[in-house]
PDB file of C-alpha atoms in Angstrom:
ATOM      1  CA  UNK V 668     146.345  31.004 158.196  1.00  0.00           C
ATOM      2  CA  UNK V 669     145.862  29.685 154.768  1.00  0.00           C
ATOM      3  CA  UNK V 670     142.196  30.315 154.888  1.00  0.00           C
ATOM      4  CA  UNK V 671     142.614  33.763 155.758  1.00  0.00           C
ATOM      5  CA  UNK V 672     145.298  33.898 152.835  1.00  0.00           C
ATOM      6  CA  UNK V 673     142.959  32.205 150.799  1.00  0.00           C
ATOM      7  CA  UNK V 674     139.861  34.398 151.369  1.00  0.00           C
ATOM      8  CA  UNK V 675     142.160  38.106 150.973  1.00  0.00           C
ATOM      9  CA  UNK V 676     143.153  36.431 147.581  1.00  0.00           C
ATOM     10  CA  UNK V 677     139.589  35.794 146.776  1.00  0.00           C
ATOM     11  CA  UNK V 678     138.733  39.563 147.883  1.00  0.00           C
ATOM     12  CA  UNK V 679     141.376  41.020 145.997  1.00  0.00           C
ATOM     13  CA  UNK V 680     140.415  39.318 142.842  1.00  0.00           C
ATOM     14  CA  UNK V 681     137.311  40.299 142.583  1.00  0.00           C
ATOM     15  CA  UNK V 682     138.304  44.215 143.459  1.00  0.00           C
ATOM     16  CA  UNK V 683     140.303  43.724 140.192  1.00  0.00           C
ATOM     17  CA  UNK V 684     138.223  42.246 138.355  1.00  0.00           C
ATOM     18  CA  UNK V 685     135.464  44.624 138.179  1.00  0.00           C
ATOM     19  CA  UNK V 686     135.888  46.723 135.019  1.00  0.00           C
ATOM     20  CA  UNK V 687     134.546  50.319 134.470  1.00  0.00           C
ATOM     21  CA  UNK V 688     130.875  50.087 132.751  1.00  0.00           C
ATOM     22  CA  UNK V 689     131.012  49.963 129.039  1.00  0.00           C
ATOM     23  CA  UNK V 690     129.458  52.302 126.677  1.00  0.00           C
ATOM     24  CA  UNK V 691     126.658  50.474 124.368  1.00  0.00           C
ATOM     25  CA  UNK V 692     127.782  50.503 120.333  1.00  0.00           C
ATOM     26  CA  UNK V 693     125.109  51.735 118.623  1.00  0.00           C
ATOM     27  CA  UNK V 694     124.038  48.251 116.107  1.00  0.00           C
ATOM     28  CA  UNK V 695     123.215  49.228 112.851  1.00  0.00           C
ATOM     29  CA  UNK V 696     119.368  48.928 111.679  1.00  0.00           C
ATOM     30  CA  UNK V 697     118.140  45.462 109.533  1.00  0.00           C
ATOM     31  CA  UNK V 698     117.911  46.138 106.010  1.00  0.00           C
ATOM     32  CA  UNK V 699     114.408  46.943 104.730  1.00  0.00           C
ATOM     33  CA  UNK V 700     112.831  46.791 101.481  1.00  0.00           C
ATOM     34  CA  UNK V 701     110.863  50.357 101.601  1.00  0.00           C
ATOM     35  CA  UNK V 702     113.175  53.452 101.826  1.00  0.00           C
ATOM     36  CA  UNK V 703     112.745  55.886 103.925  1.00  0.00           C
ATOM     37  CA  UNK V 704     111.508  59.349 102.537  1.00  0.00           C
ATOM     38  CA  UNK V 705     114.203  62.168 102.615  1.00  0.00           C
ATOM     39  CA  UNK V 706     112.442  65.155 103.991  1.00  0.00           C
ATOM     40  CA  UNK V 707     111.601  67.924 101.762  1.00  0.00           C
ATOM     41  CA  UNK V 708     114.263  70.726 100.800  1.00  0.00           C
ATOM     42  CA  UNK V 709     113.009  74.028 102.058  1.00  0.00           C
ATOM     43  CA  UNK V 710     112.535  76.902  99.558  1.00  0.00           C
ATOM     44  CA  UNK V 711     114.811  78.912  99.459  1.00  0.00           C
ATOM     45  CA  UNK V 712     114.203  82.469  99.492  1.00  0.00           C
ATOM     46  CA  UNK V 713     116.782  83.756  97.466  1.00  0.00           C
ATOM     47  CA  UNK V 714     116.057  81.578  94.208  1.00  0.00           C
ATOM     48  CA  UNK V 715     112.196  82.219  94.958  1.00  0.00           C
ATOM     49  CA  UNK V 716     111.370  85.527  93.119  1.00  0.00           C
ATOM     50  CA  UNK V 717     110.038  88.245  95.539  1.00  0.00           C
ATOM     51  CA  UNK V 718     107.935  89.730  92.957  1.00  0.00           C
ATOM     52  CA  UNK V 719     107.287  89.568  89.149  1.00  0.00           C
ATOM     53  CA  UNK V 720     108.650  92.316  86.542  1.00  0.00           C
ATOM     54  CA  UNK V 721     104.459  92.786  85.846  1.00  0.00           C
ATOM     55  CA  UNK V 722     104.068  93.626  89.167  1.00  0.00           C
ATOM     56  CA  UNK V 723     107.054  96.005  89.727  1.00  0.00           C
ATOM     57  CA  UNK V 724     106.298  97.517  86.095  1.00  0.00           C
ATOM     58  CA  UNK V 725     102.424  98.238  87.251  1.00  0.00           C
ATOM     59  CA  UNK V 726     103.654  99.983  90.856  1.00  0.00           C
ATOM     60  CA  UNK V 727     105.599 101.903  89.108  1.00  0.00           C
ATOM     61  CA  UNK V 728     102.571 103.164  86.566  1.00  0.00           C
ATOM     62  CA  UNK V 729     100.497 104.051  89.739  1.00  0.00           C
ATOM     63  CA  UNK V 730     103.115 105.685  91.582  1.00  0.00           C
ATOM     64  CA  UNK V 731     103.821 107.609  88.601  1.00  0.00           C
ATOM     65  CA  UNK V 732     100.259 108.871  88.349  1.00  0.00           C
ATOM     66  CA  UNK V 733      99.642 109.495  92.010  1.00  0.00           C
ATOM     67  CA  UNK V 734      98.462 106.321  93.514  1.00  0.00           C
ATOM     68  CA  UNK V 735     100.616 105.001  95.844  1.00  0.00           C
ATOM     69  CA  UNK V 736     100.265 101.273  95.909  1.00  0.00           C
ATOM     70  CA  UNK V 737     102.063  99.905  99.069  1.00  0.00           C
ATOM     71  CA  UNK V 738     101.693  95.588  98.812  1.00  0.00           C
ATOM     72  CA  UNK V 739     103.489  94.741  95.394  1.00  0.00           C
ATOM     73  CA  UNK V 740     101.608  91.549  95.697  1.00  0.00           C
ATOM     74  CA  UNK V 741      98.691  93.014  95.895  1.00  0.00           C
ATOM     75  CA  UNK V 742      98.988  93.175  92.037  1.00  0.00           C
ATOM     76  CA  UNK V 743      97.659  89.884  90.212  1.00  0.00           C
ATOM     77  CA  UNK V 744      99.711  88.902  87.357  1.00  0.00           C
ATOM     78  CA  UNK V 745      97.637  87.201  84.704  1.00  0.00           C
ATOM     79  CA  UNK V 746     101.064  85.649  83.051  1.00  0.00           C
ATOM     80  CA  UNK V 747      99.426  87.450  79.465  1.00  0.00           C
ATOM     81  CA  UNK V 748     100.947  90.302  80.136  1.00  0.00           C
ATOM     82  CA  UNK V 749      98.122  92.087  82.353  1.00  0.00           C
ATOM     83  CA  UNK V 750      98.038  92.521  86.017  1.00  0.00           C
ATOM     84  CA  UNK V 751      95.232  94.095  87.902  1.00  0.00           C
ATOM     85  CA  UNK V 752      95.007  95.268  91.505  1.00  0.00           C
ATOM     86  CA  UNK V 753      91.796  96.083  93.692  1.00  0.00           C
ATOM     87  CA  UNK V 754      91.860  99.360  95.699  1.00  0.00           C
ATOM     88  CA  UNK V 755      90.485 100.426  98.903  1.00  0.00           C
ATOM     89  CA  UNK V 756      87.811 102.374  97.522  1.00  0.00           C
ATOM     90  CA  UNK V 757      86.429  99.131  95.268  1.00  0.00           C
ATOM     91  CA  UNK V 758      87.822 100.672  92.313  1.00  0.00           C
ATOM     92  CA  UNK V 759      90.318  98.456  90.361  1.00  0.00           C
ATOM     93  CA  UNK V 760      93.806  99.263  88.756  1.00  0.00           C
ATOM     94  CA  UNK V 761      94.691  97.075  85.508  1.00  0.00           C
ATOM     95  CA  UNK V 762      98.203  97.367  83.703  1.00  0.00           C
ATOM     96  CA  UNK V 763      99.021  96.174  80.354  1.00  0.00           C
ATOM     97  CA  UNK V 764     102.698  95.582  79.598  1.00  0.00           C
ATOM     98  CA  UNK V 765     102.707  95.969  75.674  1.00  0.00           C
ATOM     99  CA  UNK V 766     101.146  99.267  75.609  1.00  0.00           C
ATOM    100  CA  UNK V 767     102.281 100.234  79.207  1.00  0.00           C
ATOM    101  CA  UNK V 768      99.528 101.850  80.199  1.00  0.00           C
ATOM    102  CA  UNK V 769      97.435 102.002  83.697  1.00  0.00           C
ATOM    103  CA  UNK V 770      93.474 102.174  83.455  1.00  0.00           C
ATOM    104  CA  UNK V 771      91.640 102.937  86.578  1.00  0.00           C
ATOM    105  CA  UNK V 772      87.844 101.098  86.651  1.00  0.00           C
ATOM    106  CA  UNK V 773      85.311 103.127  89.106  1.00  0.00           C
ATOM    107  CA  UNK V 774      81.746 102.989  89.446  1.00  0.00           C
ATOM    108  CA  UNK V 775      79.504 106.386  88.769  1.00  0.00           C
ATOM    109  CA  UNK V 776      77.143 107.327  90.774  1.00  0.00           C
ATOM    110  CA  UNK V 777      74.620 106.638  88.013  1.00  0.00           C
ATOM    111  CA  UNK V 778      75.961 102.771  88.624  1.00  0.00           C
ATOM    112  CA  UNK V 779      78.110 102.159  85.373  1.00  0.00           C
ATOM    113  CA  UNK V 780      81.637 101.568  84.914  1.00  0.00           C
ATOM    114  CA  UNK V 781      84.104 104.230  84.260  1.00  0.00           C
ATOM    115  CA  UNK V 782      87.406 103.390  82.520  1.00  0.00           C
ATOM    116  CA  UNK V 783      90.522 106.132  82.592  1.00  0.00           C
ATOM    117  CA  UNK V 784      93.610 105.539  81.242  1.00  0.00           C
ATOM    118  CA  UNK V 785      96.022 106.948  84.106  1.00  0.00           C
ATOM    119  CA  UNK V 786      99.535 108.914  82.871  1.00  0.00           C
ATOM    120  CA  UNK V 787     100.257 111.428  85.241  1.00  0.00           C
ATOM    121  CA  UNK V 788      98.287 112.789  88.758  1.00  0.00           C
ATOM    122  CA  UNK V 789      96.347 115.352  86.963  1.00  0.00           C
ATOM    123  CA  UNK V 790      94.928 111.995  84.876  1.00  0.00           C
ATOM    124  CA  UNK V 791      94.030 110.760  87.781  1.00  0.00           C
ATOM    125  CA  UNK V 792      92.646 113.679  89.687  1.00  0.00           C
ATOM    126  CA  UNK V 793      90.329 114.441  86.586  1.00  0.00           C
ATOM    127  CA  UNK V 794      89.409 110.875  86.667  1.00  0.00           C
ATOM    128  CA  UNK V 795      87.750 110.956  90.162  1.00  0.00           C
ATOM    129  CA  UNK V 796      86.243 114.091  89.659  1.00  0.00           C
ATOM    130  CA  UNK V 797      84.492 112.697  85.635  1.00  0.00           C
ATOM    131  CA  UNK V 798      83.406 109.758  87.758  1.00  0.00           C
ATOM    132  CA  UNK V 799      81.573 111.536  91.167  1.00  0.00           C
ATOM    133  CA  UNK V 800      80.307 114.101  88.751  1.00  0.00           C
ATOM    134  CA  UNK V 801      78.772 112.141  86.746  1.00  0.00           C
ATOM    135  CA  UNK V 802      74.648 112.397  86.514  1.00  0.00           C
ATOM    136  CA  UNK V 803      74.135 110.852  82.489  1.00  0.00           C
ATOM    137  CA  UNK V 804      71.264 108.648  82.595  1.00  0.00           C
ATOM    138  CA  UNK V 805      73.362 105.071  81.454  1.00  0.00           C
ATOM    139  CA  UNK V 806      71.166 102.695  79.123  1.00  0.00           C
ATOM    140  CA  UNK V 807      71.094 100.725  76.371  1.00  0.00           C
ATOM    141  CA  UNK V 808      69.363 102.137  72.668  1.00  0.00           C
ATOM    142  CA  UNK V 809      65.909 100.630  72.645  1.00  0.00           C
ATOM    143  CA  UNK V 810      65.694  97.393  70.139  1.00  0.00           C
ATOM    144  CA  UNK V 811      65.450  98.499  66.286  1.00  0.00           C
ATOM    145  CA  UNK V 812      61.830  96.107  66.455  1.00  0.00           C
ATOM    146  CA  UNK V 813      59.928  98.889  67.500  1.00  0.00           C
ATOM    147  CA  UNK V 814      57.387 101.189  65.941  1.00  0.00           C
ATOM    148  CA  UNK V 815      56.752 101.517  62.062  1.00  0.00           C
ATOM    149  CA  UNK V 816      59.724  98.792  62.029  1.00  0.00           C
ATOM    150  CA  UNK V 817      57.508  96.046  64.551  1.00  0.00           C
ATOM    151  CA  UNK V 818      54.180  96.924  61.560  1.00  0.00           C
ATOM    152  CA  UNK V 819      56.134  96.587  57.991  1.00  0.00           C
ATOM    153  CA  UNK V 820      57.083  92.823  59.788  1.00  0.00           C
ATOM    154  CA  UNK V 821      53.791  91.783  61.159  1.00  0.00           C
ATOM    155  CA  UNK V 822      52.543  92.767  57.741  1.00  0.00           C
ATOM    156  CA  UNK V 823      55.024  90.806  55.785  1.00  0.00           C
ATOM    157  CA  UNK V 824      53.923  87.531  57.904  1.00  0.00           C
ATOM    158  CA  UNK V 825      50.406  88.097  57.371  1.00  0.00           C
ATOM    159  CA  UNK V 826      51.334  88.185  53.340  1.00  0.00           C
ATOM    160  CA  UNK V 827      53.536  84.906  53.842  1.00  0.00           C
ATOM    161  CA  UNK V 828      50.813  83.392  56.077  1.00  0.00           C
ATOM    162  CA  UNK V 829      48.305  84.063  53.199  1.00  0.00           C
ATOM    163  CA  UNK V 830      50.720  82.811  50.451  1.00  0.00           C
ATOM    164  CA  UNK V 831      50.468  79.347  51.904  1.00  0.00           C
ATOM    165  CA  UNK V 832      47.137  78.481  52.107  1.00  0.00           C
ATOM    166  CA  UNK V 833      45.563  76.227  50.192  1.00  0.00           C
ATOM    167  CA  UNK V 834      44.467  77.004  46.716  1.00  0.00           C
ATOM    168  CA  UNK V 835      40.501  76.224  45.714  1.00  0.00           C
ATOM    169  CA  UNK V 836      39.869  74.089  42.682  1.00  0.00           C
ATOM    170  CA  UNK V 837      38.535  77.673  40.809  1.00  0.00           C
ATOM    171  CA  UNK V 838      41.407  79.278  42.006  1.00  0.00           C
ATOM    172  CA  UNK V 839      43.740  76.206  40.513  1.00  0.00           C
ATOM    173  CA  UNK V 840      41.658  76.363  37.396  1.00  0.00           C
ATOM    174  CA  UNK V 841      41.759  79.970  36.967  1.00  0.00           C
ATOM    175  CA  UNK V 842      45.776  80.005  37.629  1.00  0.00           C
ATOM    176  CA  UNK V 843      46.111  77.687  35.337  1.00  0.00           C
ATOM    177  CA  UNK V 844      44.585  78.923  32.034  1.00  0.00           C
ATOM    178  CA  UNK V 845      46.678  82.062  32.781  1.00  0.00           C
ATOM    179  CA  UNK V 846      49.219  80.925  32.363  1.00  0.00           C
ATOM    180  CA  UNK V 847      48.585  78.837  28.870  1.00  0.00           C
ATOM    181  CA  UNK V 848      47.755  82.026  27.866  1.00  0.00           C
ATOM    182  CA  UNK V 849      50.870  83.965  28.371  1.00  0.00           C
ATOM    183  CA  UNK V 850      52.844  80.650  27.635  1.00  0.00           C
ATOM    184  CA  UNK V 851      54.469  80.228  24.350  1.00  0.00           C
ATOM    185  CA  UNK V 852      55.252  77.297  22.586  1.00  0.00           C
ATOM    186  CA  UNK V 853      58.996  75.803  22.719  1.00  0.00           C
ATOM    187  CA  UNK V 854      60.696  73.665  20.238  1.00  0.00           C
ATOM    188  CA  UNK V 855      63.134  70.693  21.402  1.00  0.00           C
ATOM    189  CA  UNK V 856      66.635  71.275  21.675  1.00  0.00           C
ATOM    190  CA  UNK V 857      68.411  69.695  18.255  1.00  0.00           C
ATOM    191  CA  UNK V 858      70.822  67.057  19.330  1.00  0.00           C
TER     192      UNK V 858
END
């Protein structure tokens, strides 16, 4: 009967001493020499301006004078005070803070460059209709080298080309006894 005793003793200890599984502490990392990079801060859209006064200032100018201009950053600010804008059409807007004023840049038919300063619509409708009108032959004055002016120069070099050749000894001779004779004696400075 003691070894049955003995062996339910042995049973129940081991029942009791089992324990409920235990839940791993988290060890803390070695210390290291490098650190470890903090990540990046996101921008943050309320300190990041949306747009620029130049910008707002310029929309304004074009809606103003009858161009409607939806993308405000569509508008490139120069930081000097300009801002300029390209349009649909391949024209191009440009603002200028200091004398507030919007200039529209359009190609003629002709092939040169228009400029309009823009103030109201009727500015601008006159605008387009100066630039699709236009039929003026665009070119530069001819060079002021030309004609009579081209001669009188070619003359003058001929002159200067002349002047520089080289003198004969009658010529030398000739030259000089000229000159004796028109010379005139002079007397030495007195000290």
């Amino acid at each position: 009967m003691t070894r049955t005793t003995s062996t339910r003793k042995t049973t129940a200890k081991k029942t009791t001493t089992k324990k409920a599984p235990r839940t791993r502490k988290q060890a803390t990392p070695p210390l290291s020499l490098v650190k470890p990079i903090p990540p990046r801060p996101r921008p943050d859209r309320r300190t990041r301006p949306w747009m620029t006064d130049l910008q707002g200032y310029a929309t304004l100018a074009a809606l103003i004078a009858g161009i409607t201009t939806p993308t405000i950053h569509a508008w490139h600010d120069h930081h000097d005070g300009t801002t300029t804008r390209p349009l649909e059409d391949g024209t191009h807007l440009h603002y200028t803070l200091t004398t507030r004023t919007l200039r529209w840049q359009t190609l003629c038919p002709m092939g040169a460059v228009h400029e309009y300063t823009l103030r109201n619509p009727a500015d601008t409708d006159a605008a387009q209709v100066d630039a699709e009108s236009c039929t003026r032959l665009h070119w530069t004055p001819p060079p002021t080298n030309t004609g009579t002016h081209l001669s009188a120069r070619l003359q003058t070099a001929v002159k200067a080309a002349a002047d520089t050749q080289p003198l004969t000894l009658a010529d030398i001779t000739a030259g000089l006894e000229a000159r004796a004779d028109q010379d005139q004696p002079k007397g030495h400075p007195e000290p």
